[in-house]
XYZ file of C-alpha atoms in Angstrom:
447
model
C 61.429 198.850 -107.737
C 64.826 200.366 -107.052
C 65.105 204.102 -107.084
C 67.760 205.776 -109.209
C 70.428 206.106 -106.539
C 70.000 202.501 -105.399
C 70.379 201.378 -108.991
C 73.539 203.398 -109.464
C 75.108 202.023 -106.293
C 74.291 198.466 -107.322
C 75.723 198.928 -110.789
C 78.871 200.575 -109.458
C 79.491 197.620 -107.174
C 78.627 194.792 -109.535
C 79.225 195.869 -113.116
C 82.419 196.874 -114.878
C 82.631 198.271 -118.388
C 84.126 196.043 -121.042
C 86.621 197.047 -123.701
C 87.730 194.968 -126.664
C 91.038 195.290 -128.419
C 91.563 194.080 -131.945
C 94.573 192.330 -133.351
C 95.418 194.749 -136.156
C 93.959 197.279 -138.513
C 91.587 199.073 -136.163
C 90.926 202.712 -136.877
C 91.802 203.959 -133.426
C 94.878 201.915 -132.676
C 93.577 198.808 -130.997
C 90.421 199.822 -129.070
C 87.284 198.852 -130.922
C 84.549 198.730 -128.336
C 84.573 202.346 -127.437
C 82.561 203.832 -130.300
C 80.126 202.923 -133.021
C 82.198 202.623 -136.156
C 83.212 199.999 -138.708
C 86.506 198.289 -137.888
C 88.580 195.415 -139.189
C 87.502 192.149 -137.590
C 89.821 191.251 -134.699
C 91.477 187.891 -134.715
C 90.523 186.850 -131.208
C 88.858 188.294 -128.190
C 91.385 190.474 -126.423
C 90.227 192.366 -123.395
C 91.600 195.270 -121.418
C 90.454 195.889 -117.886
C 89.379 199.365 -118.935
C 90.218 201.942 -121.569
C 89.153 204.725 -119.266
C 91.510 206.665 -117.001
C 91.761 205.696 -113.382
C 91.200 208.450 -110.858
C 94.039 209.485 -108.569
C 94.064 207.521 -105.299
C 92.682 209.569 -102.427
C 95.955 209.438 -100.510
C 98.070 210.836 -103.351
C 98.219 214.604 -103.583
C 99.183 216.491 -106.757
C 102.551 217.296 -105.215
C 103.285 213.566 -104.904
C 102.678 212.859 -108.574
C 105.563 212.370 -110.982
C 107.262 215.672 -111.889
C 107.220 216.996 -115.441
C 110.198 215.548 -117.276
C 112.431 217.372 -119.734
C 111.005 215.174 -122.515
C 107.483 216.130 -121.531
C 108.381 219.823 -121.402
C 109.846 219.480 -124.891
C 106.634 217.779 -125.971
C 104.630 220.680 -124.557
C 106.647 223.164 -126.607
C 106.235 221.126 -129.792
C 102.569 220.569 -128.942
C 101.967 224.304 -128.707
C 103.587 224.803 -132.104
C 101.404 222.031 -133.513
C 98.278 223.708 -132.126
C 99.179 226.962 -133.878
C 99.465 225.111 -137.185
C 96.336 223.090 -136.507
C 94.261 226.230 -135.908
C 94.899 227.264 -139.503
C 93.823 223.853 -140.797
C 90.721 223.833 -138.587
C 89.681 227.331 -139.661
C 89.917 226.202 -143.283
C 87.320 223.554 -142.380
C 84.907 226.069 -140.899
C 85.930 226.114 -137.234
C 85.775 229.670 -135.929
C 88.505 231.426 -134.039
C 86.144 231.829 -131.070
C 85.506 228.073 -130.925
C 89.223 227.330 -131.130
C 90.145 229.866 -128.462
C 87.495 228.525 -126.084
C 88.395 224.877 -126.684
C 92.171 225.319 -126.403
C 92.220 227.885 -123.606
C 93.900 225.681 -121.016
C 94.888 222.374 -122.597
C 98.347 220.866 -122.444
C 100.050 217.880 -123.960
C 98.627 214.868 -122.099
C 101.451 212.400 -121.564
C 99.091 210.002 -119.792
C 97.025 209.595 -122.972
C 100.163 208.675 -124.911
C 101.216 206.215 -122.205
C 97.831 204.546 -122.449
C 98.030 204.445 -126.224
C 101.526 202.951 -126.141
C 101.006 200.460 -123.345
C 97.900 198.520 -124.250
C 99.170 195.148 -123.165
C 97.488 192.156 -124.750
C 95.353 190.444 -122.145
C 93.739 187.606 -124.077
C 90.422 186.108 -123.102
C 88.468 183.378 -124.750
C 84.941 184.072 -125.921
C 83.461 182.132 -123.016
C 85.501 184.040 -120.457
C 84.390 187.284 -122.094
C 80.743 186.233 -122.011
C 81.063 185.234 -118.352
C 81.648 188.932 -117.671
C 79.629 190.532 -120.468
C 76.525 188.529 -119.604
C 77.141 187.935 -115.924
C 74.212 187.575 -113.545
C 74.893 191.049 -112.158
C 75.023 192.641 -115.611
C 71.754 190.940 -116.567
C 70.134 191.998 -113.304
C 71.349 195.565 -113.658
C 70.161 195.615 -117.257
C 66.679 194.561 -116.220
C 66.714 197.259 -113.544
C 67.804 199.879 -116.097
C 65.054 198.686 -118.432
C 62.463 199.217 -115.696
C 63.945 202.531 -114.590
C 63.816 204.004 -118.095
C 60.844 202.052 -119.428
C 58.869 205.046 -120.703
C 61.658 206.621 -122.742
C 62.878 203.245 -124.024
C 59.372 202.437 -125.241
C 59.310 205.758 -127.108
C 62.715 205.087 -128.643
C 61.692 201.606 -129.759
C 58.473 202.938 -131.286
C 60.317 205.647 -133.226
C 63.307 203.666 -134.508
C 62.110 200.072 -134.518
C 65.091 198.827 -132.504
C 64.202 196.620 -129.566
C 64.762 198.368 -126.242
C 66.614 195.364 -124.823
C 69.237 195.692 -127.569
C 69.712 199.402 -126.842
C 70.085 198.657 -123.130
C 72.574 195.854 -123.855
C 74.808 198.231 -125.842
C 74.531 200.706 -122.966
C 75.511 197.990 -120.509
C 78.630 196.907 -122.391
C 79.795 200.401 -123.328
C 79.483 202.194 -119.990
C 77.958 199.867 -117.380
C 74.574 201.505 -117.891
C 76.051 204.982 -117.712
C 78.119 204.510 -114.598
C 81.555 204.627 -116.271
C 81.519 207.115 -119.138
C 85.111 208.341 -118.842
C 86.302 211.654 -117.435
C 89.173 212.582 -119.766
C 88.759 215.983 -121.474
C 88.169 215.027 -125.101
C 89.729 218.052 -126.808
C 93.028 217.647 -124.976
C 93.119 213.892 -125.546
C 92.384 214.120 -129.266
C 94.812 216.999 -129.763
C 97.547 215.011 -128.032
C 96.846 211.907 -130.129
C 96.677 213.929 -133.358
C 99.952 215.691 -132.509
C 101.581 212.368 -131.657
C 101.302 211.415 -135.308
C 101.101 207.638 -135.088
C 97.488 207.824 -136.288
C 97.546 211.561 -136.666
C 95.164 212.015 -139.589
C 92.456 209.925 -137.950
C 92.667 211.713 -134.632
C 92.874 215.116 -136.283
C 89.625 214.347 -138.109
C 88.074 213.402 -134.769
C 89.402 216.617 -133.217
C 87.858 218.766 -135.964
C 84.579 216.907 -135.491
C 84.729 217.481 -131.725
C 85.260 221.196 -132.325
C 82.288 221.218 -134.683
C 80.184 219.668 -131.899
C 81.253 222.502 -129.590
C 80.588 225.087 -132.280
C 77.073 223.684 -132.731
C 76.423 224.270 -129.034
C 75.675 220.672 -128.063
C 78.020 220.838 -125.071
C 80.977 222.761 -123.636
C 84.691 221.902 -123.550
C 84.392 221.293 -119.807
C 81.507 218.846 -120.225
C 82.964 217.087 -123.272
C 84.628 214.200 -121.468
C 84.991 210.511 -122.226
C 87.617 207.838 -122.794
C 91.258 208.703 -123.381
C 90.802 207.548 -126.998
C 88.012 210.035 -127.692
C 84.785 208.048 -127.215
C 82.026 209.895 -125.420
C 78.845 209.466 -123.475
C 76.648 206.637 -122.289
C 77.128 204.587 -125.446
C 80.603 205.843 -126.379
C 80.310 207.676 -129.696
C 83.435 209.034 -131.336
C 82.996 212.601 -132.648
C 82.497 211.765 -136.335
C 79.880 209.132 -135.480
C 78.204 211.652 -133.202
C 77.968 214.216 -136.001
C 76.501 211.655 -138.390
C 74.131 209.731 -136.146
C 73.440 211.392 -132.774
C 69.886 212.696 -132.347
C 68.097 215.357 -130.331
C 65.289 213.094 -129.185
C 63.413 215.736 -127.174
C 63.975 218.529 -129.738
C 65.498 220.807 -127.117
C 68.196 222.053 -129.482
C 71.037 219.867 -128.186
C 72.174 216.298 -128.769
C 73.344 215.668 -125.217
C 74.975 212.257 -124.766
C 77.063 213.377 -121.769
C 74.519 214.261 -119.064
C 73.161 211.905 -116.437
C 69.940 211.766 -118.443
C 70.657 209.024 -121.025
C 67.766 209.863 -123.362
C 69.719 211.316 -126.284
C 72.480 208.697 -125.986
C 70.048 205.779 -126.036
C 68.053 207.284 -128.885
C 71.275 207.921 -130.804
C 72.237 204.267 -130.451
C 68.867 203.182 -131.790
C 69.144 205.697 -134.644
C 72.603 204.375 -135.464
C 71.429 200.760 -135.629
C 68.372 201.710 -137.679
C 70.581 203.613 -140.124
C 72.540 200.431 -140.831
C 69.465 198.348 -141.524
C 68.119 196.979 -138.240
C 65.225 194.571 -138.887
C 62.625 194.873 -136.151
C 61.538 191.531 -134.750
C 64.523 189.666 -136.157
C 66.940 188.080 -133.671
C 70.663 188.716 -133.928
C 71.082 184.963 -133.813
C 69.654 181.754 -132.393
C 71.587 178.997 -130.685
C 71.340 175.817 -132.756
C 72.371 172.182 -132.832
C 74.332 170.823 -135.758
C 73.987 167.131 -136.660
C 76.616 164.453 -136.439
C 78.606 164.490 -139.628
C 77.872 168.164 -140.242
C 79.912 169.645 -143.080
C 81.795 172.304 -141.133
C 82.834 174.065 -144.312
C 79.197 175.227 -144.468
C 79.747 177.291 -141.311
C 80.734 180.409 -143.207
C 79.457 183.961 -143.378
C 79.580 183.576 -147.161
C 76.945 180.825 -147.088
C 73.365 181.895 -146.371
C 70.218 179.781 -146.405
C 66.736 179.977 -145.016
C 66.121 178.336 -141.623
C 64.031 175.695 -143.408
C 66.936 174.845 -145.689
C 69.267 174.588 -142.715
C 66.714 172.365 -140.953
C 66.687 170.074 -143.982
C 70.420 169.603 -143.376
C 69.805 168.863 -139.694
C 70.582 172.289 -138.212
C 67.767 172.984 -135.760
C 66.994 175.049 -132.663
C 67.978 173.690 -129.269
C 64.430 172.327 -128.814
C 64.899 170.166 -131.905
C 62.503 172.205 -134.024
C 63.353 174.246 -137.126
C 64.320 177.840 -136.370
C 61.470 180.229 -137.285
C 61.898 181.951 -140.638
C 63.561 185.254 -139.776
C 65.216 185.508 -143.193
C 68.426 184.158 -144.669
C 71.054 183.087 -142.155
C 74.580 181.769 -141.758
C 76.023 179.331 -139.237
C 78.631 180.688 -136.817
C 80.895 178.407 -134.755
C 82.912 180.872 -132.666
C 84.706 178.117 -130.755
C 84.814 175.520 -133.501
C 83.114 172.165 -133.262
C 83.518 171.999 -129.473
C 81.458 175.066 -128.538
C 78.081 176.672 -129.120
C 76.714 177.088 -132.646
C 74.555 179.993 -133.759
C 72.322 180.689 -136.726
C 72.931 184.390 -137.335
C 70.768 186.853 -139.221
C 71.134 190.326 -140.726
C 70.923 192.017 -137.324
C 74.209 190.340 -136.380
C 75.802 192.336 -139.191
C 74.085 195.522 -137.988
C 75.514 195.176 -134.477
C 78.909 194.653 -136.113
C 78.735 198.259 -137.296
C 79.048 199.216 -133.631
C 81.955 196.856 -133.085
C 83.092 194.153 -135.466
C 84.382 191.650 -132.906
C 82.228 188.518 -132.977
C 82.546 188.366 -129.204
C 81.105 191.868 -128.839
C 78.186 191.110 -131.157
C 77.413 187.863 -129.343
C 77.804 189.727 -126.034
C 75.304 192.440 -127.012
C 72.929 189.946 -128.580
C 72.969 187.454 -125.744
C 72.807 190.163 -123.070
C 69.754 191.615 -124.805
C 68.185 188.143 -124.862
C 68.858 187.653 -121.161
C 67.496 191.101 -120.290
C 64.354 190.083 -122.211
C 64.084 186.971 -120.017
C 65.463 184.324 -122.374
C 67.639 181.404 -121.316
C 71.448 181.296 -121.107
C 73.489 179.661 -123.845
C 72.945 175.925 -123.424
C 75.968 174.377 -125.121
C 79.212 173.923 -123.261
C 82.461 175.663 -124.206
C 85.959 174.157 -124.488
C 87.011 175.768 -121.241
C 90.302 173.910 -121.234
C 91.443 176.020 -124.181
C 92.989 179.457 -123.980
C 93.086 182.189 -126.599
C 96.164 182.419 -128.796
C 98.387 185.404 -128.179
C 99.219 187.692 -131.085
C 102.683 186.163 -131.569
C 101.154 182.681 -131.528
C 98.621 183.662 -134.185
C 101.493 184.868 -136.345
C 103.362 181.629 -135.677
C 100.266 179.621 -136.628
C 100.058 181.466 -139.948
C 103.745 180.933 -140.678
C 103.607 177.230 -139.863
C 100.463 176.661 -141.913
C 102.033 178.385 -144.892
C 105.254 176.386 -144.547
C 103.188 173.188 -144.424
C 101.652 174.088 -147.774
C 98.440 175.729 -146.556
C 98.970 179.388 -147.345
C 97.281 182.003 -145.157
C 98.064 184.689 -147.767
C 100.266 186.608 -145.365
C 101.201 186.824 -141.694
C 99.372 189.521 -139.760
C 98.190 187.824 -136.562
C 94.550 188.116 -137.610
C 92.450 184.992 -138.001
C 90.437 186.091 -141.016
C 88.849 184.149 -143.898
C 92.176 183.243 -145.551
C 93.594 181.774 -142.357
C 90.362 179.932 -141.583
C 90.405 178.429 -145.094
C 94.035 177.381 -144.600
C 93.210 175.784 -141.246
C 90.318 173.861 -142.774
C 92.498 172.633 -145.621
C 95.111 171.448 -143.123
C 92.449 169.794 -140.972
C 90.942 167.927 -143.914
C 94.372 166.787 -145.096
C 95.120 165.408 -141.632
C 91.805 163.730 -140.862
C 90.649 166.397 -138.399
C 87.245 168.051 -138.075
C 87.492 170.952 -140.549
C 85.924 173.600 -138.321
C 88.586 176.241 -139.059
C 89.156 176.911 -135.358
C 92.542 178.421 -134.476
C 93.299 176.593 -131.254
C 96.426 176.130 -129.184
C 96.072 172.406 -129.809
C 96.308 173.026 -133.557
C 99.397 175.194 -133.142
C 101.064 172.541 -130.980
C 100.314 169.925 -133.631
C 101.940 172.108 -136.298
C 105.021 172.455 -134.105
């Protein structure tokens, strides 16, 4: 068995954290994978290499960094005025002067946070490309090693909350590479800068007040409260309001410590979060299935639920040809249309969505947990010749569908239920398989 340091070195070499970015409507600008919270469903999988700050190269000294600009100096002056006003608002919400003075003792406007917020370029990835990384051999191997390393505490967590330990470890793996990349940006300064910036000021100010409440409760110190530039913290990347609502003190030592090298409280908090939203112990997130020739693809909808036996009567069976065991009512999900894998998804799929609503993320967590538990890879092939539509192309697809008489009920670049219904109507009218899949091939046909 690897010792702790060997495990950390292996993870650092082989595993990178993943970050998803939604198309529109997310609560923290576009990042959605960095904290457990409900978000609008993103239109496609869009990945960023990392939402965490990169450390300064070893050969660059502070004196070689870019000088403070006049605009930044002006921002610092306005930022300081904003802090004075904010203190009054925070005190009205119960934050003490001592907490505020300690937290704001040496913070400055963080221009790098704003640059990161402004410059989140859209790097699109298909679901299969995402899963190649999210459930890579190295991530599976490192997950199994983490499971062994922390077996005792994970068994305790599973016994207390009824959430399978493999699922908790899978969330840990996707959020911070099993604790190796938790982010090192000071949270108070980042949230204050984002709240001052005003683009999503009310949201970030609420997160800032929550972060100050965490400090006031004594769970950590301003120096130790670090995380992503967008305010997510710890091994499993909780934002402050989610921390206040769902983090737990598993060892009853008086602190809910998700920041230390010991992941106990963070892993327990993740299990507590999933339990709170209705996790069903023993139920899979989903099962890969086969659909029959002539399958009515309009039945592949989250709105349509049936028992596995009812789906089997319509020819939808497990990959071994047998009916899926009765884990409760289920829907059929075709994330890549008729040309990719099909899944029968259960309530626990919806529970994982509360952590991150991207289908890709949920499938990533679910399938990674399956692989960590020793189950087989996804068996169906993917349409690897396809690429994901860019945001502008999704908007174009919606406009062209609407002009052709298949209204998407608006143009927002998000492939939601209205757009899927419009695609299916267009496909049926043109003799195509009505799987509702927004592909580049479909856009080219509409052109």
